[in-house]
CSV table of C-alpha atoms in Angstrom, one decimal:
chain,number,residue,atom,x,y,z
A,1,MET,CA,128.7,-38.9,115.2
A,2,LEU,CA,131.0,-40.3,112.5
A,3,TYR,CA,134.3,-41.9,113.2
A,4,ILE,CA,136.6,-42.4,110.1
A,5,VAL,CA,138.7,-45.3,111.3
A,6,GLY,CA,142.0,-46.7,109.9
A,7,PHE,CA,142.0,-50.1,111.5
A,8,GLY,CA,145.6,-51.0,110.5
A,9,PRO,CA,146.7,-54.2,108.8
A,10,GLY,CA,143.7,-56.3,109.9
A,11,ASP,CA,144.7,-58.1,113.0
A,12,VAL,CA,143.6,-56.8,116.4
A,13,GLY,CA,147.2,-56.2,117.5
A,14,GLY,CA,147.8,-53.8,114.7
A,15,MET,CA,144.8,-51.6,115.6
A,16,THR,CA,145.2,-48.6,117.9
A,17,LEU,CA,143.4,-48.4,121.2
A,18,ALA,CA,141.5,-45.4,119.8
A,19,ALA,CA,140.4,-47.4,116.8
A,20,ARG,CA,139.1,-50.2,119.0
A,21,GLU,CA,137.3,-47.7,121.2
A,22,ALA,CA,135.6,-46.0,118.2
A,23,LEU,CA,134.5,-49.3,116.8
A,24,ASN,CA,133.2,-50.4,120.2
A,25,ARG,CA,131.2,-47.2,120.6
A,26,SER,CA,129.7,-47.5,117.1
A,27,GLU,CA,126.2,-48.7,116.4
A,28,VAL,CA,126.9,-49.3,112.7
A,29,ILE,CA,130.2,-50.1,110.9
A,30,VAL,CA,130.3,-49.2,107.3
A,31,GLY,CA,133.0,-50.4,104.8
A,32,TYR,CA,134.1,-52.3,101.8
A,33,THR,CA,132.9,-55.9,101.8
A,34,ALA,CA,136.3,-57.5,102.6
A,35,TYR,CA,137.1,-55.1,105.4
A,36,VAL,CA,133.6,-55.6,106.9
A,37,GLY,CA,134.4,-59.3,106.9
A,38,LEU,CA,137.6,-58.7,108.9
A,39,MET,CA,135.9,-56.5,111.5
A,40,ARG,CA,132.9,-58.8,111.9
A,41,GLY,CA,135.3,-61.4,113.2
A,42,LEU,CA,136.6,-58.9,115.9
A,43,PHE,CA,133.3,-57.1,116.7
A,44,PRO,CA,130.6,-59.7,116.1
A,45,GLU,CA,127.8,-57.8,117.9
A,46,LYS,CA,127.7,-54.8,115.6
A,47,GLU,CA,125.4,-53.8,112.8
A,48,TYR,CA,127.3,-53.8,109.5
A,49,LEU,CA,126.8,-52.1,106.1
A,50,ALA,CA,129.0,-53.5,103.3
A,51,THR,CA,129.4,-52.0,99.9
A,52,PRO,CA,131.5,-53.4,97.0
A,53,MET,CA,134.8,-52.1,95.7
A,54,ARG,CA,134.5,-48.9,93.6
A,55,GLY,CA,131.3,-48.0,95.6
A,56,GLU,CA,133.3,-45.4,97.6
A,57,ARG,CA,130.9,-42.5,97.0
A,58,GLU,CA,127.8,-44.5,98.0
A,59,ARG,CA,129.6,-45.9,101.0
A,60,VAL,CA,130.6,-42.5,102.3
A,61,LEU,CA,127.1,-41.0,101.7
A,62,ALA,CA,125.5,-44.0,103.5
A,63,ALA,CA,127.8,-43.5,106.5
A,64,LEU,CA,127.1,-39.7,106.6
A,65,GLY,CA,123.4,-40.3,106.3
A,66,LEU,CA,123.3,-42.7,109.2
A,67,ALA,CA,125.4,-40.2,111.3
A,68,ALA,CA,122.9,-37.5,110.3
A,69,GLU,CA,120.1,-39.6,111.7
A,70,GLY,CA,121.8,-39.5,115.1
A,71,LYS,CA,123.6,-42.9,114.9
A,72,THR,CA,127.2,-43.5,116.0
A,73,VAL,CA,128.9,-44.7,112.9
A,74,SER,CA,132.4,-45.9,112.0
A,75,LEU,CA,133.5,-45.7,108.4
A,76,ILE,CA,136.4,-48.1,108.1
A,77,SER,CA,139.5,-48.1,105.9
A,78,GLY,CA,142.3,-50.7,106.0
A,79,GLY,CA,145.7,-49.2,107.2
A,80,ASP,CA,145.3,-45.5,107.8
A,81,CYS,CA,142.0,-43.6,107.4
A,82,ALA,CA,143.5,-41.1,104.9
A,83,VAL,CA,146.4,-42.8,103.0
A,84,TYR,CA,144.5,-44.1,100.0
A,85,GLY,CA,141.5,-44.3,102.4
A,86,LEU,CA,138.1,-42.6,102.7
A,87,ALA,CA,138.8,-39.7,105.0
A,88,GLY,CA,139.3,-37.2,102.2
A,89,LEU,CA,136.1,-38.1,100.4
A,90,ALA,CA,134.2,-38.0,103.6
A,91,LEU,CA,135.4,-34.5,104.4
A,92,GLU,CA,134.6,-33.4,100.9
A,93,LEU,CA,131.0,-34.8,101.0
A,94,ALA,CA,130.2,-34.0,104.7
A,95,PRO,CA,127.7,-31.2,105.4
A,96,LYS,CA,129.2,-28.2,107.2
A,97,GLY,CA,129.2,-28.8,111.0
A,98,ALA,CA,128.9,-32.6,110.8
A,99,GLU,CA,130.5,-34.2,113.8
A,100,ILE,CA,133.5,-36.2,112.4
A,101,GLU,CA,136.5,-37.7,114.2
A,102,LEU,CA,139.5,-39.1,112.2
A,103,VAL,CA,141.2,-42.0,113.8
A,104,PRO,CA,144.6,-42.7,112.1
A,105,GLY,CA,146.1,-46.2,111.7
A,106,VAL,CA,149.2,-48.1,110.8
A,107,THR,CA,149.4,-48.0,107.0
A,108,ALA,CA,150.9,-50.9,104.9
A,109,ALA,CA,154.1,-49.0,104.4
A,110,LEU,CA,154.7,-49.3,108.2
A,111,SER,CA,153.2,-52.8,108.9
A,112,GLY,CA,154.8,-54.3,105.7
A,113,GLY,CA,158.1,-52.5,106.5
A,114,ALA,CA,158.2,-54.1,109.9
A,115,LEU,CA,157.8,-57.6,108.3
A,116,LEU,CA,160.7,-56.9,106.0
A,117,GLY,CA,163.0,-55.2,108.5
A,118,ALA,CA,163.4,-51.4,108.5
A,119,PRO,CA,163.2,-50.3,104.8
A,120,LEU,CA,161.7,-46.9,105.9
A,121,GLY,CA,164.7,-45.9,108.0
A,122,HIS,CA,165.2,-42.7,106.0
A,123,ASP,CA,163.2,-40.5,103.6
A,124,PHE,CA,160.5,-42.4,101.6
A,125,ALA,CA,157.8,-41.8,99.1
A,126,ALA,CA,154.4,-43.6,98.7
A,127,VAL,CA,153.0,-44.1,95.2
A,128,SER,CA,149.8,-45.9,94.2
A,129,LEU,CA,150.0,-47.7,90.8
A,130,SER,CA,146.2,-47.6,90.5
A,131,ASP,CA,145.2,-45.6,87.4
A,132,LEU,CA,141.5,-45.7,88.2
A,133,LEU,CA,141.6,-42.2,89.5
A,134,THR,CA,145.0,-41.0,88.3
A,135,PRO,CA,146.4,-40.9,84.8
A,136,TRP,CA,149.4,-43.2,84.2
A,137,GLU,CA,151.5,-40.2,83.0
A,138,LYS,CA,151.1,-38.6,86.5
A,139,ILE,CA,152.0,-42.0,88.1
A,140,GLU,CA,155.1,-42.3,85.9
A,141,LYS,CA,156.2,-38.8,86.6
A,142,ARG,CA,156.0,-39.4,90.3
A,143,LEU,CA,157.9,-42.7,90.1
A,144,ASP,CA,160.6,-40.9,88.0
A,145,CYS,CA,160.9,-38.1,90.5
A,146,ALA,CA,161.0,-40.4,93.5
A,147,ALA,CA,163.7,-42.5,91.9
A,148,ALA,CA,165.7,-39.5,90.9
A,149,GLY,CA,165.5,-38.2,94.6
A,150,ASP,CA,166.8,-41.5,95.9
A,151,PHE,CA,163.7,-42.0,98.0
A,152,VAL,CA,162.8,-45.5,99.3
A,153,ILE,CA,159.6,-46.1,97.3
A,154,VAL,CA,156.6,-47.9,98.6
A,155,LEU,CA,154.1,-49.0,95.9
A,156,TYR,CA,150.5,-49.4,96.9
A,157,ASN,CA,148.0,-51.2,94.6
A,158,PRO,CA,150.9,-52.7,92.6
A,159,SER,CA,148.7,-54.9,90.4
A,160,SER,CA,145.2,-56.0,89.4
A,161,LYS,CA,143.8,-58.2,86.7
A,162,LYS,CA,143.5,-55.3,84.3
A,163,ARG,CA,146.9,-53.9,85.2
A,164,ALA,CA,149.0,-57.1,85.2
A,165,ASP,CA,152.1,-55.3,83.7
A,166,TYR,CA,152.0,-52.1,85.8
A,167,LEU,CA,154.7,-53.3,88.3
A,168,ALA,CA,157.1,-54.1,85.5
A,169,ARG,CA,156.4,-50.7,83.9
A,170,ALA,CA,157.0,-49.0,87.3
A,171,CYS,CA,160.3,-50.9,87.7
A,172,GLU,CA,161.4,-49.8,84.3
A,173,VAL,CA,160.9,-46.1,85.2
A,174,ILE,CA,162.8,-46.6,88.5
A,175,LEU,CA,165.6,-48.4,86.7
A,176,ARG,CA,166.4,-45.1,84.9
A,177,HIS,CA,167.9,-44.0,88.1
A,178,ARG,CA,168.6,-47.1,90.2
A,179,SER,CA,170.9,-50.2,89.9
A,180,PRO,CA,169.2,-53.5,89.0
A,181,ASP,CA,170.7,-54.8,92.2
A,182,THR,CA,168.8,-52.4,94.4
A,183,VAL,CA,167.3,-54.2,97.5
A,184,CYS,CA,163.6,-54.6,97.2
A,185,GLY,CA,160.9,-56.3,99.3
A,186,ILE,CA,157.3,-57.6,98.9
A,187,ALA,CA,154.8,-58.0,101.8
A,188,ARG,CA,151.5,-59.8,101.2
A,189,ASN,CA,148.4,-60.3,103.4
A,190,ILE,CA,149.9,-58.2,106.2
A,191,GLY,CA,148.3,-59.1,109.5
A,192,ARG,CA,146.0,-61.7,107.9
A,193,ASP,CA,146.0,-65.4,107.0
A,194,GLY,CA,148.7,-66.2,104.5
A,195,GLU,CA,151.0,-63.3,105.7
A,196,GLU,CA,154.3,-63.4,103.8
A,197,ALA,CA,157.3,-61.2,103.2
A,198,ARG,CA,160.4,-61.7,101.0
A,199,THR,CA,163.3,-59.7,99.6
A,200,LEU,CA,164.6,-59.6,96.0
A,201,THR,CA,166.5,-57.3,93.7
A,202,LEU,CA,164.9,-54.6,91.5
A,203,SER,CA,165.6,-56.7,88.4
A,204,GLU,CA,163.9,-59.7,90.0
A,205,LEU,CA,161.0,-57.4,91.1
A,206,LYS,CA,160.5,-56.4,87.5
A,207,ALA,CA,159.7,-60.0,86.6
A,208,ALA,CA,157.7,-60.8,89.7
A,209,SER,CA,154.0,-61.4,89.8
A,210,VAL,CA,152.1,-59.7,92.6
A,211,ASP,CA,148.4,-59.3,93.5
A,212,MET,CA,146.3,-56.6,94.9
A,213,PHE,CA,146.9,-57.8,98.5
A,214,THR,CA,150.6,-56.9,98.1
A,215,THR,CA,152.7,-53.9,99.1
A,216,VAL,CA,156.0,-53.4,97.3
A,217,PHE,CA,159.2,-51.7,98.7
A,218,VAL,CA,162.0,-50.4,96.5
A,219,GLY,CA,165.2,-49.5,98.5
A,220,SER,CA,167.2,-46.3,98.1
A,221,GLY,CA,170.8,-46.4,97.1
A,222,GLU,CA,171.7,-46.9,100.8
A,223,THR,CA,169.3,-49.8,101.5
A,224,LYS,CA,171.0,-53.1,102.2
A,225,MET,CA,170.4,-56.6,103.4
A,226,ILE,CA,171.5,-57.3,107.0
A,227,ASN,CA,171.0,-60.9,108.3
A,228,GLY,CA,168.1,-61.4,105.9
A,229,LYS,CA,166.4,-58.1,106.7
A,230,MET,CA,165.9,-55.1,104.4
A,231,VAL,CA,167.4,-52.0,106.2
A,232,THR,CA,167.8,-48.4,105.2
A,233,PRO,CA,170.3,-47.0,107.6
A,234,ARG,CA,169.7,-43.4,108.9
A,235,GLY,CA,173.5,-43.1,109.5
A,236,TYR,CA,173.6,-43.4,113.3
A,237,LYS,CA,176.1,-46.2,113.1
A,238,ASN,CA,178.9,-43.9,112.0
A,239,VAL,CA,178.1,-41.1,114.4
B,1,MET,CA,163.8,-60.9,123.7
B,2,LEU,CA,164.0,-57.4,122.3
B,3,TYR,CA,160.8,-55.6,121.1
B,4,ILE,CA,161.5,-52.5,119.0
B,5,VAL,CA,158.3,-50.5,119.6
B,6,GLY,CA,156.9,-47.5,117.8
B,7,PHE,CA,154.4,-46.2,120.4
B,8,GLY,CA,152.7,-43.7,118.2
B,9,PRO,CA,152.1,-40.0,119.0
B,10,GLY,CA,152.4,-40.4,122.7
B,11,ASP,CA,148.9,-40.9,124.1
B,12,VAL,CA,147.6,-44.3,125.0
B,13,GLY,CA,144.9,-44.1,122.3
B,14,GLY,CA,147.4,-43.7,119.5
B,15,MET,CA,149.3,-46.8,120.5
B,16,THR,CA,148.5,-50.2,118.9
B,17,LEU,CA,147.4,-53.1,121.0
B,18,ALA,CA,150.6,-55.0,120.0
B,19,ALA,CA,152.7,-52.1,121.3
B,20,ARG,CA,150.9,-52.0,124.6
B,21,GLU,CA,151.3,-55.8,124.9
B,22,ALA,CA,155.0,-55.6,124.2
B,23,LEU,CA,155.5,-52.9,126.8
B,24,ASN,CA,153.4,-54.8,129.3
B,25,ARG,CA,155.5,-57.9,128.8
B,26,SER,CA,158.8,-56.1,129.1
B,27,GLU,CA,161.0,-56.0,132.2
B,28,VAL,CA,163.0,-53.0,131.0
B,29,ILE,CA,162.0,-50.1,128.7
B,30,VAL,CA,164.9,-48.3,127.0
B,31,GLY,CA,164.6,-45.0,125.2
B,32,TYR,CA,165.4,-41.3,124.8
B,33,THR,CA,164.7,-39.3,128.0
B,34,ALA,CA,161.6,-37.5,126.8
B,35,TYR,CA,160.0,-40.7,125.5
B,36,VAL,CA,160.8,-42.6,128.7
B,37,GLY,CA,159.0,-39.8,130.5
B,38,LEU,CA,155.8,-40.3,128.4
B,39,MET,CA,155.9,-44.1,128.9
B,40,ARG,CA,156.6,-43.9,132.6
B,41,GLY,CA,153.2,-42.2,132.9
B,42,LEU,CA,151.4,-45.1,131.2
B,43,PHE,CA,153.5,-48.0,132.6
B,44,PRO,CA,154.6,-46.8,136.0
B,45,GLU,CA,155.7,-50.3,137.3
B,46,LYS,CA,158.5,-50.9,134.8
B,47,GLU,CA,162.2,-50.5,135.0
B,48,TYR,CA,163.5,-47.7,132.7
B,49,LEU,CA,166.8,-46.9,131.1
B,50,ALA,CA,166.9,-43.4,129.6
B,51,THR,CA,169.7,-42.0,127.4
B,52,PRO,CA,170.0,-38.4,126.1
B,53,MET,CA,169.4,-37.3,122.5
B,54,ARG,CA,172.2,-38.3,120.1
B,55,GLY,CA,173.0,-41.2,122.3
B,56,GLU,CA,171.4,-43.5,119.8
B,57,ARG,CA,174.2,-46.0,119.5
B,58,GLU,CA,174.7,-46.5,123.2
B,59,ARG,CA,170.9,-46.7,123.7
B,60,VAL,CA,170.6,-49.5,121.1
B,61,LEU,CA,173.7,-51.4,122.5
B,62,ALA,CA,172.3,-51.1,126.0
B,63,ALA,CA,169.0,-52.6,124.9
B,64,LEU,CA,170.7,-55.4,123.0
B,65,GLY,CA,172.9,-56.1,126.0
B,66,LEU,CA,170.0,-56.4,128.4
B,67,ALA,CA,168.2,-58.7,125.9
B,68,ALA,CA,171.4,-60.9,125.6
B,69,GLU,CA,171.3,-61.3,129.4
B,70,GLY,CA,167.9,-62.9,129.0
B,71,LYS,CA,165.7,-59.9,129.9
B,72,THR,CA,162.6,-59.0,128.0
B,73,VAL,CA,163.3,-55.5,126.7
B,74,SER,CA,161.4,-52.8,124.7
B,75,LEU,CA,163.4,-50.3,122.8
B,76,ILE,CA,161.0,-47.4,122.2
B,77,SER,CA,160.6,-44.9,119.4
B,78,GLY,CA,157.9,-42.2,119.1
B,79,GLY,CA,155.7,-42.7,116.1
B,80,ASP,CA,156.8,-45.8,114.1
B,81,CYS,CA,159.8,-48.0,115.1
B,82,ALA,CA,161.5,-47.5,111.7
B,83,VAL,CA,160.5,-44.1,110.3
B,84,TYR,CA,163.3,-41.9,111.7
B,85,GLY,CA,163.4,-44.4,114.5
B,86,LEU,CA,165.8,-47.0,115.9
B,87,ALA,CA,164.8,-50.2,114.2
B,88,GLY,CA,167.4,-49.9,111.4
B,89,LEU,CA,170.3,-49.3,113.8
B,90,ALA,CA,169.2,-52.1,116.1
B,91,LEU,CA,169.1,-54.5,113.1
B,92,GLU,CA,172.5,-53.3,112.1
B,93,LEU,CA,174.1,-53.8,115.5
B,94,ALA,CA,172.3,-56.9,116.6
B,95,PRO,CA,174.3,-60.2,116.7
B,96,LYS,CA,173.1,-62.9,114.3
B,97,GLY,CA,170.3,-64.9,115.7
B,98,ALA,CA,169.2,-62.3,118.2
B,99,GLU,CA,165.5,-62.5,119.0
B,100,ILE,CA,164.0,-59.3,117.8
B,101,GLU,CA,160.4,-58.3,117.1
B,102,LEU,CA,159.5,-55.1,115.3
B,103,VAL,CA,156.2,-53.4,116.4
B,104,PRO,CA,155.2,-50.7,114.0
B,105,GLY,CA,153.3,-47.6,115.1
B,106,VAL,CA,151.4,-44.5,113.9
B,107,THR,CA,154.0,-42.1,112.6
B,108,ALA,CA,153.6,-38.3,112.8
B,109,ALA,CA,152.7,-38.1,109.1
B,110,LEU,CA,149.5,-40.0,109.9
B,111,SER,CA,148.6,-38.7,113.4
B,112,GLY,CA,149.4,-35.1,112.4
B,113,GLY,CA,147.5,-35.6,109.2
B,114,ALA,CA,144.4,-36.7,111.0
B,115,LEU,CA,144.5,-33.5,113.1
B,116,LEU,CA,144.7,-31.3,110.0
B,117,GLY,CA,142.2,-33.3,107.9
B,118,ALA,CA,143.3,-35.7,105.2
B,119,PRO,CA,146.4,-34.2,103.6
B,120,LEU,CA,147.8,-37.6,102.8
B,121,GLY,CA,144.8,-38.6,100.6
B,122,HIS,CA,147.1,-39.3,97.7
B,123,ASP,CA,150.8,-40.0,97.0
B,124,PHE,CA,153.2,-38.4,99.5
B,125,ALA,CA,156.9,-38.1,100.4
B,126,ALA,CA,158.5,-37.9,103.9
B,127,VAL,CA,161.7,-35.8,104.2
B,128,SER,CA,163.7,-35.1,107.4
B,129,LEU,CA,165.3,-31.7,107.5
B,130,SER,CA,167.9,-32.8,110.1
B,131,ASP,CA,171.4,-32.6,108.6
B,132,LEU,CA,173.0,-34.3,111.6
B,133,LEU,CA,173.3,-37.5,109.5
B,134,THR,CA,172.5,-36.4,106.0
B,135,PRO,CA,174.3,-33.6,104.0
B,136,TRP,CA,172.0,-30.6,103.2
B,137,GLU,CA,172.7,-31.1,99.4
B,138,LYS,CA,171.0,-34.5,99.6
B,139,ILE,CA,168.0,-33.0,101.6
B,140,GLU,CA,167.7,-30.2,99.0
B,141,LYS,CA,167.8,-32.7,96.1
B,142,ARG,CA,165.0,-34.8,97.7
B,143,LEU,CA,162.8,-31.7,98.4
B,144,ASP,CA,163.4,-30.6,94.8
B,145,CYS,CA,162.4,-34.0,93.4
B,146,ALA,CA,159.4,-34.4,95.7
B,147,ALA,CA,158.1,-30.9,94.7
B,148,ALA,CA,158.7,-31.6,91.0
B,149,GLY,CA,156.7,-34.9,91.3
B,150,ASP,CA,153.8,-33.0,92.9
B,151,PHE,CA,153.9,-35.2,96.0
B,152,VAL,CA,152.3,-34.0,99.2
B,153,ILE,CA,155.4,-33.5,101.3
B,154,VAL,CA,155.7,-34.2,105.1
B,155,LEU,CA,158.7,-32.6,106.8
B,156,TYR,CA,160.0,-34.2,109.9
B,157,ASN,CA,162.5,-32.5,112.2
B,158,PRO,CA,161.7,-29.1,110.5
B,159,SER,CA,163.8,-27.0,112.9
B,160,SER,CA,166.2,-26.9,115.9
B,161,LYS,CA,168.2,-24.2,117.5
B,162,LYS,CA,171.1,-24.7,115.2
B,163,ARG,CA,168.9,-25.0,112.1
B,164,ALA,CA,166.5,-22.1,112.6
B,165,ASP,CA,166.3,-21.2,108.9
B,166,TYR,CA,166.0,-24.7,107.5
B,167,LEU,CA,162.2,-24.6,107.1
B,168,ALA,CA,162.5,-21.3,105.1
B,169,ARG,CA,165.2,-22.9,103.0
B,170,ALA,CA,163.1,-26.0,102.3
B,171,CYS,CA,160.1,-23.8,101.3
B,172,GLU,CA,162.3,-21.9,98.9
B,173,VAL,CA,163.3,-25.2,97.2
B,174,ILE,CA,159.6,-26.3,97.0
B,175,LEU,CA,158.5,-22.9,95.7
B,176,ARG,CA,160.6,-23.6,92.5
B,177,HIS,CA,157.7,-26.0,91.6
B,178,ARG,CA,154.7,-24.9,93.7
B,179,SER,CA,152.5,-21.9,94.0
B,180,PRO,CA,152.9,-19.7,97.0
B,181,ASP,CA,149.2,-20.3,97.7
B,182,THR,CA,149.7,-24.1,98.1
B,183,VAL,CA,147.8,-25.3,101.1
B,184,CYS,CA,150.1,-26.2,104.0
B,185,GLY,CA,149.6,-27.4,107.6
B,186,ILE,CA,151.5,-27.6,110.9
B,187,ALA,CA,150.9,-30.1,113.7
B,188,ARG,CA,152.6,-29.7,117.0
B,189,ASN,CA,152.7,-31.8,120.2
B,190,ILE,CA,150.6,-34.5,118.6
B,191,GLY,CA,148.8,-36.6,121.2
B,192,ARG,CA,150.4,-34.7,124.0
B,193,ASP,CA,149.8,-31.6,126.2
B,194,GLY,CA,149.6,-28.5,124.1
B,195,GLU,CA,148.5,-30.3,120.9
B,196,GLU,CA,147.7,-27.9,118.1
B,197,ALA,CA,147.2,-27.9,114.3
B,198,ARG,CA,146.7,-25.0,111.9
B,199,THR,CA,146.7,-24.5,108.2
B,200,LEU,CA,148.5,-21.7,106.2
B,201,THR,CA,149.8,-21.0,102.7
B,202,LEU,CA,153.3,-22.0,101.5
B,203,SER,CA,154.4,-18.4,101.5
B,204,GLU,CA,153.2,-18.0,105.1
B,205,LEU,CA,154.9,-21.3,106.0
B,206,LYS,CA,158.2,-19.9,104.7
B,207,ALA,CA,158.0,-17.1,107.3
B,208,ALA,CA,156.7,-19.3,110.1
B,209,SER,CA,158.7,-20.3,113.2
B,210,VAL,CA,158.4,-23.9,114.2
B,211,ASP,CA,160.1,-26.1,116.8
B,212,MET,CA,161.4,-29.7,117.0
B,213,PHE,CA,158.0,-30.9,118.3
B,214,THR,CA,156.4,-29.9,115.0
B,215,THR,CA,155.5,-31.8,111.8
B,216,VAL,CA,154.9,-29.8,108.7
B,217,PHE,CA,152.7,-30.7,105.7
B,218,VAL,CA,153.0,-29.1,102.2
B,219,GLY,CA,150.1,-29.9,100.0
B,220,SER,CA,150.3,-31.1,96.4
B,221,GLY,CA,148.7,-29.1,93.5
B,222,GLU,CA,145.5,-30.8,94.3
B,223,THR,CA,145.3,-30.2,98.0
B,224,LYS,CA,142.6,-27.8,99.1
B,225,MET,CA,140.8,-26.4,102.1
B,226,ILE,CA,137.4,-27.8,102.9
B,227,ASN,CA,135.4,-26.5,105.9
B,228,GLY,CA,138.7,-25.6,107.6
B,229,LYS,CA,140.4,-29.0,106.9
B,230,MET,CA,143.4,-29.7,104.6
B,231,VAL,CA,142.3,-32.4,102.1
B,232,THR,CA,144.1,-34.0,99.2
B,233,PRO,CA,141.4,-35.7,97.2
B,234,ARG,CA,142.1,-39.1,95.6
B,235,GLY,CA,139.6,-38.3,92.9
B,236,TYR,CA,136.7,-40.5,94.1
B,237,LYS,CA,134.3,-37.6,94.1
B,238,ASN,CA,134.2,-37.5,90.3
B,239,VAL,CA,133.9,-41.2,89.7
């Protein structure tokens, strides 16, 4: 039996009860090294198998192999199991008839949003800035379309050592359609030590330095600051 | 103290531990009638205040009023607290300095996605088809941009009695940019009695009849069917 578990931001409160139950039931928990570290603190009695970043294929095959041996296994992703997680790859690589249960979780757009206020109060789009698996042209096209559609935009993987200028490039694309004063927000280390959230304008965001533990929010034309919080109204107030 | 709680799809497993804790701590739970019914089954000992649909403003003001009297109150939304939920309106209407904590939850894009497979394995956009608070022209523009950007598209509020043809109209807009064979999915009554999920093509979706308890998924150009599941690969398989 293989559970593919999205464990949320990383603290026990952000995990669903179904995720906790799946992890409790599992004999082996398989994941990326940093995530295994987080779960080891919460479920110290379990057997763990950690694989490094970019070892996604081996990680998924290892989990499927253990499950095929009859073990109860959890393959873990931070946030949700599917949103930039491992569920898709596991479903692709699984043999027909494999017993798999997907356990969704609170993705960073939601947990980071709650730290900032209610940026996702209306239609939104999620875009990953990682070009490891997606050509930059496709990323740029999506940013352009999301900005043209006046979506609130959530940026996952906004930076890495090799991609230090990607956030600035993304902001330039969005600025084709949005005012430099657009309300934006940054959430970092959500649900973990060093958790922080702050708001800034789109022009400030363009100059900001962020790391790979950060999720970035760009408001729509309707997003505003209310008592220090980033809020995209749905319109109820005027009904 | 006011908690604004997204309780997830509706079953106890889909709720986060933080949501359960907030509800356990609350003296009064305030929400839309159908949601109050769901929570009453899980937390029978609590005091409840239910208000009908479209009573959002009164509901939020009632919750803020009870909190101002010194009560511990939870204002509940299905799914996440912000995504088409009440967090934004509560932050707008709250007096300065009010003690408010936002508790994010698993929104239908994630819980419905897990029933269908892993449709949200790459960039996605969420669009509500409800024109109660948004002009149809804006909804159409967003659908057009999301389709042009090759996002996976999640449609919230795809139908109601007064808007029986909205899903067909949305599919027509998306068909400007997508093949009629695009893999799509429908999830209904997620986490509740009568839960169901099925996949179909975009041209079949255009002719489908859905209700207000349904969430609709339109695949990107990369989404495919794998062993009966709807999967949008992130690209790991070819790394």
